[in-house]
mmCIF file of C-alpha atoms in Angstrom:
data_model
loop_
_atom_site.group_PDB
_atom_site.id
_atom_site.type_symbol
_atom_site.label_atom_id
_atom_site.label_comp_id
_atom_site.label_asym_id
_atom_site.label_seq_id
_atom_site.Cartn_x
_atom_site.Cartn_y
_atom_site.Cartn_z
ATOM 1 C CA UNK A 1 -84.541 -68.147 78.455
ATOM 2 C CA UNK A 2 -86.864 -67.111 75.753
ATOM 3 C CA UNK A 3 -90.155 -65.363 76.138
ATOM 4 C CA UNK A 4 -92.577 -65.609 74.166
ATOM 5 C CA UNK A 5 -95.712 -63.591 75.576
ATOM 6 C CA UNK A 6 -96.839 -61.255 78.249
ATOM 7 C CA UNK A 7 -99.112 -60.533 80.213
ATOM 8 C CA UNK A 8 -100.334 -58.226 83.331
ATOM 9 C CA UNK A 9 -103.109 -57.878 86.096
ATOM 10 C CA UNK A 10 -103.339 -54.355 87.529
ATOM 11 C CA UNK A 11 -104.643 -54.014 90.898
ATOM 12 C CA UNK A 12 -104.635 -51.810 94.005
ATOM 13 C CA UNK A 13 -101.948 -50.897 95.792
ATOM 14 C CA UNK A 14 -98.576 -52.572 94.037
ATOM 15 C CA UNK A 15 -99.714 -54.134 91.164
ATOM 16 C CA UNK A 16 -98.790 -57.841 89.550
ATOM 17 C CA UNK A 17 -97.578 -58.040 86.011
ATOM 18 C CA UNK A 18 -97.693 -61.760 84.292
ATOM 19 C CA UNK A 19 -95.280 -62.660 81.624
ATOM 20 C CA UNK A 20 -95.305 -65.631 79.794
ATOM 21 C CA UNK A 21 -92.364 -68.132 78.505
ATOM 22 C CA UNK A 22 -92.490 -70.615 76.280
ATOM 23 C CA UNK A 23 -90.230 -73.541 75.881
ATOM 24 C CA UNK A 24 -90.853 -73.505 72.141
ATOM 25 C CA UNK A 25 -87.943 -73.485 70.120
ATOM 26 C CA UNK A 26 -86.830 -70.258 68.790
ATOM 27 C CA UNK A 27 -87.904 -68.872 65.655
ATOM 28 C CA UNK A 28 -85.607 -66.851 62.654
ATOM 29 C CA UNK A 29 -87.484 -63.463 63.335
ATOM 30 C CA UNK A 30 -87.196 -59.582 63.581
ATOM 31 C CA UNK A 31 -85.852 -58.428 67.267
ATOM 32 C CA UNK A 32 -88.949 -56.804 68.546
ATOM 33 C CA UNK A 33 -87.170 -53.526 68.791
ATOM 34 C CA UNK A 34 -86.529 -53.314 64.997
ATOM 35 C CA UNK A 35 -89.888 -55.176 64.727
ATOM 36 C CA UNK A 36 -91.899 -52.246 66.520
ATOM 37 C CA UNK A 37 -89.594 -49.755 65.710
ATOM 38 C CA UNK A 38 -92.492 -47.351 63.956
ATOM 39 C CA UNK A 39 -94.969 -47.942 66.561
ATOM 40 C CA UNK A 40 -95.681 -45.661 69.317
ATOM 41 C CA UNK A 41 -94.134 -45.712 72.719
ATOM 42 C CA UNK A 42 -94.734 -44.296 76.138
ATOM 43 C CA UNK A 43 -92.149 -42.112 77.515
ATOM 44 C CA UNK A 44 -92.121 -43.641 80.660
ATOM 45 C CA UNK A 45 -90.165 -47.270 82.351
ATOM 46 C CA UNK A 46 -91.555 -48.717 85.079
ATOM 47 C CA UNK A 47 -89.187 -50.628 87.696
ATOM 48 C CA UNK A 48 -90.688 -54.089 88.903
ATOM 49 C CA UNK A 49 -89.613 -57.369 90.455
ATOM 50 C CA UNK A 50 -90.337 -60.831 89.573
ATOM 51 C CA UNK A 51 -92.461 -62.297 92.578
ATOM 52 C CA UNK A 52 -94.484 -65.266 91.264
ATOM 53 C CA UNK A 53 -93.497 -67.859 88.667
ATOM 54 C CA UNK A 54 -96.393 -70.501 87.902
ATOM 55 C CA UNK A 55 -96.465 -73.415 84.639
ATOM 56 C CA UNK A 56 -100.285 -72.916 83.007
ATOM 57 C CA UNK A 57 -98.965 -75.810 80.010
ATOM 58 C CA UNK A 58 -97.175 -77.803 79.444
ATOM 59 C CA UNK A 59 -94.458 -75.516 77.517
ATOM 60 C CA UNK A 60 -95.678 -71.902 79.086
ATOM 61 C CA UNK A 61 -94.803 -70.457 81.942
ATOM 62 C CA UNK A 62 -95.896 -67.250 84.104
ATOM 63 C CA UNK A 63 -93.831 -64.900 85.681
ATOM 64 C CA UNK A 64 -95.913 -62.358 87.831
ATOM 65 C CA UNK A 65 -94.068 -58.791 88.122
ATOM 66 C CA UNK A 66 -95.280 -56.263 90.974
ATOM 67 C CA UNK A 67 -94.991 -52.437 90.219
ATOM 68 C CA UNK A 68 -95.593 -49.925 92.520
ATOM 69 C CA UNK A 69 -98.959 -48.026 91.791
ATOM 70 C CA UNK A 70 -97.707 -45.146 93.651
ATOM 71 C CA UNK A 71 -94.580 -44.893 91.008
ATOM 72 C CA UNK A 72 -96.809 -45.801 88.096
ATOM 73 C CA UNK A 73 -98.147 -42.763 85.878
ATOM 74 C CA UNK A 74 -98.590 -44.496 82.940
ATOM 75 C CA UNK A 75 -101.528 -46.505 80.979
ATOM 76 C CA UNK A 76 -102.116 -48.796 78.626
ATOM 77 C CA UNK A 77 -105.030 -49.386 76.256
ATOM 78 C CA UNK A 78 -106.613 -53.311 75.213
ATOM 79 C CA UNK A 79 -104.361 -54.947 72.794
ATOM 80 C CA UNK A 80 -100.527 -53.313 73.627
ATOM 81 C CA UNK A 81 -97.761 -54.512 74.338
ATOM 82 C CA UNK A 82 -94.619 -53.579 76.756
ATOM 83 C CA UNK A 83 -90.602 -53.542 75.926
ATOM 84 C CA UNK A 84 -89.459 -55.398 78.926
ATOM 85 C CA UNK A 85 -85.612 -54.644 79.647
ATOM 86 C CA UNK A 86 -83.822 -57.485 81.854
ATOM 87 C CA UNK A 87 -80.210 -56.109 83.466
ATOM 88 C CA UNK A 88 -77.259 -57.350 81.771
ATOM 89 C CA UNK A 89 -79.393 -58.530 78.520
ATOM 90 C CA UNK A 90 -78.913 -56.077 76.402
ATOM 91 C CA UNK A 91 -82.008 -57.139 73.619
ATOM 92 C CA UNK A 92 -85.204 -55.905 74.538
ATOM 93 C CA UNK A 93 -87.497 -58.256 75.032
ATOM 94 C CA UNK A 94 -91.612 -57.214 73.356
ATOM 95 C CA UNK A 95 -94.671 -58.846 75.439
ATOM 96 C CA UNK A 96 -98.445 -58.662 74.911
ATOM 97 C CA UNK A 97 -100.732 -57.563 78.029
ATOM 98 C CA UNK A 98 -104.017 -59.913 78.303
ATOM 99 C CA UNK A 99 -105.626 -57.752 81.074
ATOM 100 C CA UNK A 100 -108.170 -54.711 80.631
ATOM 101 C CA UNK A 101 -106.695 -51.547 81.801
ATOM 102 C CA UNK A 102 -109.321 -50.793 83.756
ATOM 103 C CA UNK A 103 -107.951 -53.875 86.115
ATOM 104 C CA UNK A 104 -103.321 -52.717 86.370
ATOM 105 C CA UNK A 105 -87.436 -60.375 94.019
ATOM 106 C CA UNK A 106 -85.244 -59.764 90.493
ATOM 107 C CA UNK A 107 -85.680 -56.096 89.405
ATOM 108 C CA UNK A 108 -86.795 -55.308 85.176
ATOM 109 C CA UNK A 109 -88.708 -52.510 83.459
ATOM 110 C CA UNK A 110 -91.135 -52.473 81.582
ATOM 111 C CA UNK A 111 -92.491 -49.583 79.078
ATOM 112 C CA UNK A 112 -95.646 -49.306 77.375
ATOM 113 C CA UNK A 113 -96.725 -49.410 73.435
ATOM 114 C CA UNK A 114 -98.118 -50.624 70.123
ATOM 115 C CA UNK A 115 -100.678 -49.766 67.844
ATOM 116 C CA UNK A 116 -102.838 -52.719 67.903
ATOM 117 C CA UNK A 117 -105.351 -51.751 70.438
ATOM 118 C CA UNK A 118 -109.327 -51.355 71.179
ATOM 119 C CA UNK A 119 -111.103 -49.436 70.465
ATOM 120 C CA UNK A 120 -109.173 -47.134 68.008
ATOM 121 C CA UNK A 121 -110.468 -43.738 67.465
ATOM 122 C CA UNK A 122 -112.379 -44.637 64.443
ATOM 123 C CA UNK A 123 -114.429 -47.023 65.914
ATOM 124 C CA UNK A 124 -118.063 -45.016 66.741
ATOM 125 C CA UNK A 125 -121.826 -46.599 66.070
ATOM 126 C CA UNK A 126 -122.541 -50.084 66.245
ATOM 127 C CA UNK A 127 -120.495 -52.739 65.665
ATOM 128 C CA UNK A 128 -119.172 -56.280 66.596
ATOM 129 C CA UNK A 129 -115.851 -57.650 67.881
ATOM 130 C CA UNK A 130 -113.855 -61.210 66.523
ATOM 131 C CA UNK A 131 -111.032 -62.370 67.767
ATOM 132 C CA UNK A 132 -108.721 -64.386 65.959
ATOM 133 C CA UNK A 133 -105.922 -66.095 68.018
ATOM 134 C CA UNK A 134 -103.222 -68.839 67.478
ATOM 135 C CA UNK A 135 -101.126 -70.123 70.338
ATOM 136 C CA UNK A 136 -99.760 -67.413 72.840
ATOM 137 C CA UNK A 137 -100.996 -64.423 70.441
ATOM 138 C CA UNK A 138 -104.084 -65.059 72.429
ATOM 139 C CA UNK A 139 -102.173 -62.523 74.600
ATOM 140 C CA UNK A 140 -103.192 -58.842 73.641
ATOM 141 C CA UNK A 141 -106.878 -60.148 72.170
ATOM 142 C CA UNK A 142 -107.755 -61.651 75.670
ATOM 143 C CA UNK A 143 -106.532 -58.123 76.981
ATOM 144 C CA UNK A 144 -109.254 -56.586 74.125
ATOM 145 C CA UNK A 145 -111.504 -59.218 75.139
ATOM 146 C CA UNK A 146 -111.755 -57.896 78.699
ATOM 147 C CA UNK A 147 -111.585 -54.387 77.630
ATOM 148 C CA UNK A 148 -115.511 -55.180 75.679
ATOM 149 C CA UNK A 149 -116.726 -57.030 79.066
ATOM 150 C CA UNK A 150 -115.668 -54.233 81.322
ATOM 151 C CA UNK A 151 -117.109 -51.385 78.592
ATOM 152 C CA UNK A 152 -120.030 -54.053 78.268
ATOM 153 C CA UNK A 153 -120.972 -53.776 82.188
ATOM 154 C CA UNK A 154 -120.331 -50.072 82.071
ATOM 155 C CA UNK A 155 -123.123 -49.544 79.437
ATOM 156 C CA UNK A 156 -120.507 -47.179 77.521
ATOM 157 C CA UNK A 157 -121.016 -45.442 74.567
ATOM 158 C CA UNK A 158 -118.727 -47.392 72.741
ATOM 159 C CA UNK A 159 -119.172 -51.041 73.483
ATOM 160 C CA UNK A 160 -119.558 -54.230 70.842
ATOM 161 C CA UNK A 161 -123.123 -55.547 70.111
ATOM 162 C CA UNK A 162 -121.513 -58.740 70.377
ATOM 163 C CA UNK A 163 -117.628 -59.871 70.785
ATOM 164 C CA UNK A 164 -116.339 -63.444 69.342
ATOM 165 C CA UNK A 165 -113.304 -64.959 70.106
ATOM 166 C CA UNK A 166 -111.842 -67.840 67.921
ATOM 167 C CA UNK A 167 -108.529 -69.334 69.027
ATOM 168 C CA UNK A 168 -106.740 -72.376 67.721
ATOM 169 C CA UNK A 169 -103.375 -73.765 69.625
ATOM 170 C CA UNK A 170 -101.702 -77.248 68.467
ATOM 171 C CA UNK A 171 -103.212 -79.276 71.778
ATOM 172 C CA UNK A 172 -106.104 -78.613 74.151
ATOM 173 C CA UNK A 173 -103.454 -77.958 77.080
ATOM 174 C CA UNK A 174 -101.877 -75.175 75.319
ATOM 175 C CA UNK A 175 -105.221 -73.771 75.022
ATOM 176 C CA UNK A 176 -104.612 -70.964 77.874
ATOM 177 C CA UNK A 177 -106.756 -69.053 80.056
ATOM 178 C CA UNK A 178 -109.887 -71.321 79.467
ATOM 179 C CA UNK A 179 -110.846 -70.726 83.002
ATOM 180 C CA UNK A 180 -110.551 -66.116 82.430
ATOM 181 C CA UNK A 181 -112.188 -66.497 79.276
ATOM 182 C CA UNK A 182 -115.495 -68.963 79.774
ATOM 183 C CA UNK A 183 -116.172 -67.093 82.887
ATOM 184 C CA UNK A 184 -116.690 -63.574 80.933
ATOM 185 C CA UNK A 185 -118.866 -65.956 77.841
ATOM 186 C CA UNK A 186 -121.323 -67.429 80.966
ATOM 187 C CA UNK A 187 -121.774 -63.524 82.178
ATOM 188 C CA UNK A 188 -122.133 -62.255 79.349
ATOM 189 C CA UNK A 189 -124.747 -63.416 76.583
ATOM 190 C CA UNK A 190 -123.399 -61.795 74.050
ATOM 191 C CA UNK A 191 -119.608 -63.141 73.954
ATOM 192 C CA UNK A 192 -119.064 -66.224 72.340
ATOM 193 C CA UNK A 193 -116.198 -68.577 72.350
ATOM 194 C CA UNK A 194 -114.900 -71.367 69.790
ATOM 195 C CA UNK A 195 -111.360 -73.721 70.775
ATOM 196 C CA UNK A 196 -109.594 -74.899 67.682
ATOM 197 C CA UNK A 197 -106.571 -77.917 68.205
ATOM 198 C CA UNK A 198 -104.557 -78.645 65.225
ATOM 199 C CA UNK A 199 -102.576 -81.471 66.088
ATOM 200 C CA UNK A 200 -104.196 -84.928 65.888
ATOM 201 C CA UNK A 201 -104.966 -85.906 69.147
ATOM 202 C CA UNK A 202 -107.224 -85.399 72.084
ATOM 203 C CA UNK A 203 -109.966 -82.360 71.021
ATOM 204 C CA UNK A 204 -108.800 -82.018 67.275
ATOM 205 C CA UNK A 205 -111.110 -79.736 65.594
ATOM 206 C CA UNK A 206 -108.443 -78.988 62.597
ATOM 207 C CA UNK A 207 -107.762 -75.304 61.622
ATOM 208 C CA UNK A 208 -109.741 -71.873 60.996
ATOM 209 C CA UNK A 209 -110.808 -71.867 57.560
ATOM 210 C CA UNK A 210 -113.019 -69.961 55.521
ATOM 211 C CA UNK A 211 -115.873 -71.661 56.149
ATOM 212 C CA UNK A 212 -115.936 -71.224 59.877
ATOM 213 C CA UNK A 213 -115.306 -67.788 59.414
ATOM 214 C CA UNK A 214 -118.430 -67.529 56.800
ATOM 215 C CA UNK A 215 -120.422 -68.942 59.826
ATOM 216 C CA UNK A 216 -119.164 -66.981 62.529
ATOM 217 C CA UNK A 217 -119.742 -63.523 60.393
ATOM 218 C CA UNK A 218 -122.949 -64.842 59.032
ATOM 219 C CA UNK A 219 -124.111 -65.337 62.830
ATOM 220 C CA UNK A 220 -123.164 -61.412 63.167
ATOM 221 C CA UNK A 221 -124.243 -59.844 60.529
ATOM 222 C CA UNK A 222 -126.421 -56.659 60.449
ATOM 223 C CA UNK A 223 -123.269 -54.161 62.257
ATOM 224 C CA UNK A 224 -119.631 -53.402 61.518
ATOM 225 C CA UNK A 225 -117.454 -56.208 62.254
ATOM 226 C CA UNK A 226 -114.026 -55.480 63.023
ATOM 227 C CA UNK A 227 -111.422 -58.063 63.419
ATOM 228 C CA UNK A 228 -108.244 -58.243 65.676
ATOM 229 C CA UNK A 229 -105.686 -60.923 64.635
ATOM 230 C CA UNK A 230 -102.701 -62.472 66.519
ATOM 231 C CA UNK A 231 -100.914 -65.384 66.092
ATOM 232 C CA UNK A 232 -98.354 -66.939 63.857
ATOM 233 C CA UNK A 233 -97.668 -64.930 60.550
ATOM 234 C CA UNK A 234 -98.986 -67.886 58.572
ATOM 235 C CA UNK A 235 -102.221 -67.973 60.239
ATOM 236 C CA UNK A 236 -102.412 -64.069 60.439
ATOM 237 C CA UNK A 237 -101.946 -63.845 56.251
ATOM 238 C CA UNK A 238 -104.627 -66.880 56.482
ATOM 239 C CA UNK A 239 -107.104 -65.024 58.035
ATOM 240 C CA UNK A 240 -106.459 -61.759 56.483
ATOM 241 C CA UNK A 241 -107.590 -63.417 53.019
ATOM 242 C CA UNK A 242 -110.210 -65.361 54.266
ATOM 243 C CA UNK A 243 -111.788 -62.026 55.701
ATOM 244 C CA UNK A 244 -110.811 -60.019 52.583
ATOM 245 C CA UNK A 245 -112.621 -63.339 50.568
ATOM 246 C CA UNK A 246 -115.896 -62.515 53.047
ATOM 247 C CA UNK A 247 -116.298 -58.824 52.478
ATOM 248 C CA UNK A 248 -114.668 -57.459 55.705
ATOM 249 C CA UNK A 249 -113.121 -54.168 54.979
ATOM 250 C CA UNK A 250 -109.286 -53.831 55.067
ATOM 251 C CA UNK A 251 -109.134 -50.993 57.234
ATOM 252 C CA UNK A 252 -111.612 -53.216 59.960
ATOM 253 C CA UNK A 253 -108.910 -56.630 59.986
ATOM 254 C CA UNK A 254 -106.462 -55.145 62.487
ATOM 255 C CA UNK A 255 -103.010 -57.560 63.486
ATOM 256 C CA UNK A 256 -100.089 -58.402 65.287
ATOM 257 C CA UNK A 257 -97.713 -61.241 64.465
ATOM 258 C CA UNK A 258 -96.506 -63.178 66.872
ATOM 259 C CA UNK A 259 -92.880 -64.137 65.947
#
């Protein structure tokens, strides 16, 4: 089995963790372990148990964890990811987290990390959020994108004027979490969403290319944009030039590839 994203809901009490896993056909890439290897990493595993599996597409699947809040002293911040250890498989496994922190039958662990987060202790003043996402690297930016509704509600000192999120995925069922995301864009007046399919075929919009992005920052302008990427590495170098051709500052187009 091969997983290809991750994702968790904490709540009260014990608390579910999603994963995803993808049916897509595996990739030459980095084990995330070697991968990640410079990033930081909590100190602590957490035991859990699968106890919900669900199919949201056609080639992604969700597998629902429960940890024990009691047993659970650590945290996570908008954008990170978890090692995820499986008994008897001796790779670890790397999944992204889609839910804010503020929200948190076989037994695994799971461990905290990564340095693609929000907000980043740099970030201070005004400025606006967009989201770039390609297929399941919509993973950790729906976790950021949560993160800016719940500091958005809380009136908090650091919050984004406004928060975009752009994601593109070959087919409009492997667009995921339409329902999570819309409902945060019809609360919220200031979060703003735009579905990209690349495959020919029902809702084909074509890819994100420069010109979109000139629209989309154009429609912002006036505050510090800052700009999380995740997705394929050839859409993540994509976007990196296309922001670099608009003006955005290197050290404000933040990214995770999604192997």
């Amino acid at each position: 089995m091969q997983f290809r994203g991750f994702c968790s809901k904490l709540m009260a009490g014990f608390q579910p963790v999603r994963l995803l896993h993808s049916s897509v056909g595996k990739m030459d890439k980095k084990i995330h372990i070697e991968h990640t290897m410079d990033n930081f990493r909590s100190n602590d595993i957490l035991l859990a148990r699968v106890s919900k599996i669900k199919d949201i597409s056609p080639t992604v699947r969700t597998l629902t964890l429960t940890v024990d809040k009691e047993k659970n002293t650590s945290s996570f911040r908008a954008g990170q990811w978890v090692d995820f250890f499986i008994p008897g498989v001796e790779q670890v496994g790397g999944f992204s987290m889609w839910n804010s922190p503020t929200s948190f039958s076989r037994k695994v662990s799971v461990r905290f990390g990564g340095d693609f987060y929000y907000p980043t202790p740099d970030i201070s003043g005004p400025h606006s959020l967009l989201l770039i996402a390609g297929g399941v690297g919509i993973n950790p930016l729906l976790s950021i994108w949560f993160q800016a509704r719940d500091l958005c509600a809380e009136n908090a000192s650091i919050k984004p004027i406004k928060t975009r999120l752009l994601y593109s995925a070959v087919s409009d069922k492997e667009l995921l979490f339409q329902p999570e995301i819309n409902s945060v864009s019809r609360e919220f007046s200031n979060f703003y969403t735009d579905n990209f399919v690349t495959r020919p075929g029902p809702g084909y919009t074509g890819r994100i290319n420069q010109d979109i992005l000139a629209e989309r920052i154009s429609e912002d302008a006036g505050s510090r944009i800052i700009a999380y990427l995740c997705g394929p590495p050839g859409q993540v170098q994509d976007m990196k030039m296309y922001l670099r051709n608009l003006n955005i500052p290197e050290h404000d187009i933040r990214s995770e590839l999604w192997y």
